[in-house]
Amino acid sequence: WVRDSANGLTAGSYGWDGGLGSSWANDPSRGLTGVLLTNLAWASPQPPAICDDFWAAATAFCASSSEGLGAALPLPAPAF
């Protein structure tokens, strides 16, 4: 990304959003690397809401964590 994104990833982040349900990103300024694997194929060029929710939760956790790198991210169970 060349600028901060709406889901919290900062400029300088890079990754891949796959249309068959995967998302990966690295945000060097936060020390964050995340991988999201789902069984939800995208219905449009925009990522499904679960992708934005995942990255927003991950970046919020990094911003509030005092544990620094290597801290585990507690995720809620998905509602299907």
Short mmCIF file of C-alpha atoms in Angstrom, two decimals:
data_model
loop_
_atom_site.label_atom_id
_atom_site.label_comp_id
_atom_site.label_asym_id
_atom_site.label_seq_id
_atom_site.Cartn_x
_atom_site.Cartn_y
_atom_site.Cartn_z
CA TRP A 1 0.00 0.00 0.00
CA VAL A 2 1.28 3.43 -0.83
CA ARG A 3 -0.93 5.07 1.80
CA ASP A 4 -2.64 3.98 4.99
CA SER A 5 -5.67 1.79 4.25
CA ALA A 6 -9.15 1.97 5.74
CA ASN A 7 -8.63 -1.39 7.51
CA GLY A 8 -5.61 -0.14 9.45
CA LEU A 9 -2.64 -1.37 7.40
CA THR A 10 -0.03 1.37 7.02
CA ALA A 11 1.79 2.75 4.00
CA GLY A 12 4.59 0.34 3.09
CA SER A 13 2.47 -2.75 3.80
CA TYR A 14 2.24 -5.41 1.13
CA GLY A 15 0.40 -8.66 0.60
CA TRP A 16 -2.12 -10.56 -1.47
CA ASP A 17 -5.88 -10.87 -1.47
CA GLY A 18 -6.99 -13.97 -3.36
CA GLY A 19 -10.42 -14.28 -4.92
CA LEU A 20 -10.84 -17.82 -3.62
CA GLY A 21 -10.88 -16.83 0.05
CA SER A 22 -7.33 -16.04 1.12
CA SER A 23 -5.66 -12.86 2.32
CA TRP A 24 -2.07 -12.28 3.40
CA ALA A 25 -0.32 -9.06 4.39
CA ASN A 26 2.86 -7.83 6.04
CA ASP A 27 2.92 -4.47 7.80
CA PRO A 28 6.59 -3.84 8.67
CA SER A 29 5.95 -0.66 10.66
CA ARG A 30 3.67 -2.57 13.07
CA GLY A 31 5.64 -5.83 13.04
CA LEU A 32 2.46 -7.53 11.80
CA THR A 33 2.15 -10.47 9.43
CA GLY A 34 -1.24 -12.08 9.02
CA VAL A 35 -2.79 -14.86 6.97
CA LEU A 36 -6.53 -15.36 6.61
CA LEU A 37 -7.79 -18.54 4.95
CA THR A 38 -11.52 -18.99 4.38
CA ASN A 39 -13.77 -21.07 2.18
CA LEU A 40 -15.58 -17.96 0.93
CA ALA A 41 -14.97 -17.15 -2.74
CA TRP A 42 -15.28 -13.45 -3.49
CA ALA A 43 -18.47 -12.40 -5.26
CA SER A 44 -16.99 -9.07 -6.43
CA PRO A 45 -13.60 -7.36 -6.88
CA GLN A 46 -13.92 -6.01 -3.31
CA PRO A 47 -12.90 -8.29 -0.44
CA PRO A 48 -15.72 -9.74 1.64
CA ALA A 49 -16.41 -8.11 5.01
CA ILE A 50 -14.55 -10.87 6.89
CA CYS A 51 -11.26 -9.69 5.31
CA ASP A 52 -11.71 -6.11 6.43
CA ASP A 53 -12.85 -7.28 9.87
CA PHE A 54 -9.79 -9.54 10.23
CA TRP A 55 -7.29 -6.81 9.29
CA ALA A 56 -9.05 -4.19 11.40
CA ALA A 57 -8.93 -6.52 14.44
CA ALA A 58 -5.28 -7.43 13.81
CA THR A 59 -4.12 -3.83 13.46
CA ALA A 60 -6.18 -2.72 16.47
CA PHE A 61 -4.60 -5.47 18.55
CA CYS A 62 -1.10 -4.41 17.48
CA ALA A 63 -1.87 -0.80 18.32
CA SER A 64 -3.11 -1.71 21.81
CA SER A 65 -0.72 -4.56 22.65
CA SER A 66 2.09 -3.93 25.08
CA GLU A 67 3.51 -7.40 24.34
CA GLY A 68 5.05 -6.32 21.05
CA LEU A 69 6.08 -8.78 18.38
CA GLY A 70 4.91 -12.34 18.72
CA ALA A 71 1.75 -11.57 20.69
CA ALA A 72 -1.15 -13.90 19.97
CA LEU A 73 -4.30 -12.39 18.50
CA PRO A 74 -7.52 -13.66 20.11
CA LEU A 75 -10.18 -13.90 17.43
CA PRO A 76 -13.90 -14.38 18.02
CA ALA A 77 -15.62 -17.42 16.54
CA PRO A 78 -17.14 -16.63 13.14
CA ALA A 79 -20.93 -16.32 12.92
CA PHE A 80 -22.19 -18.45 10.04
#
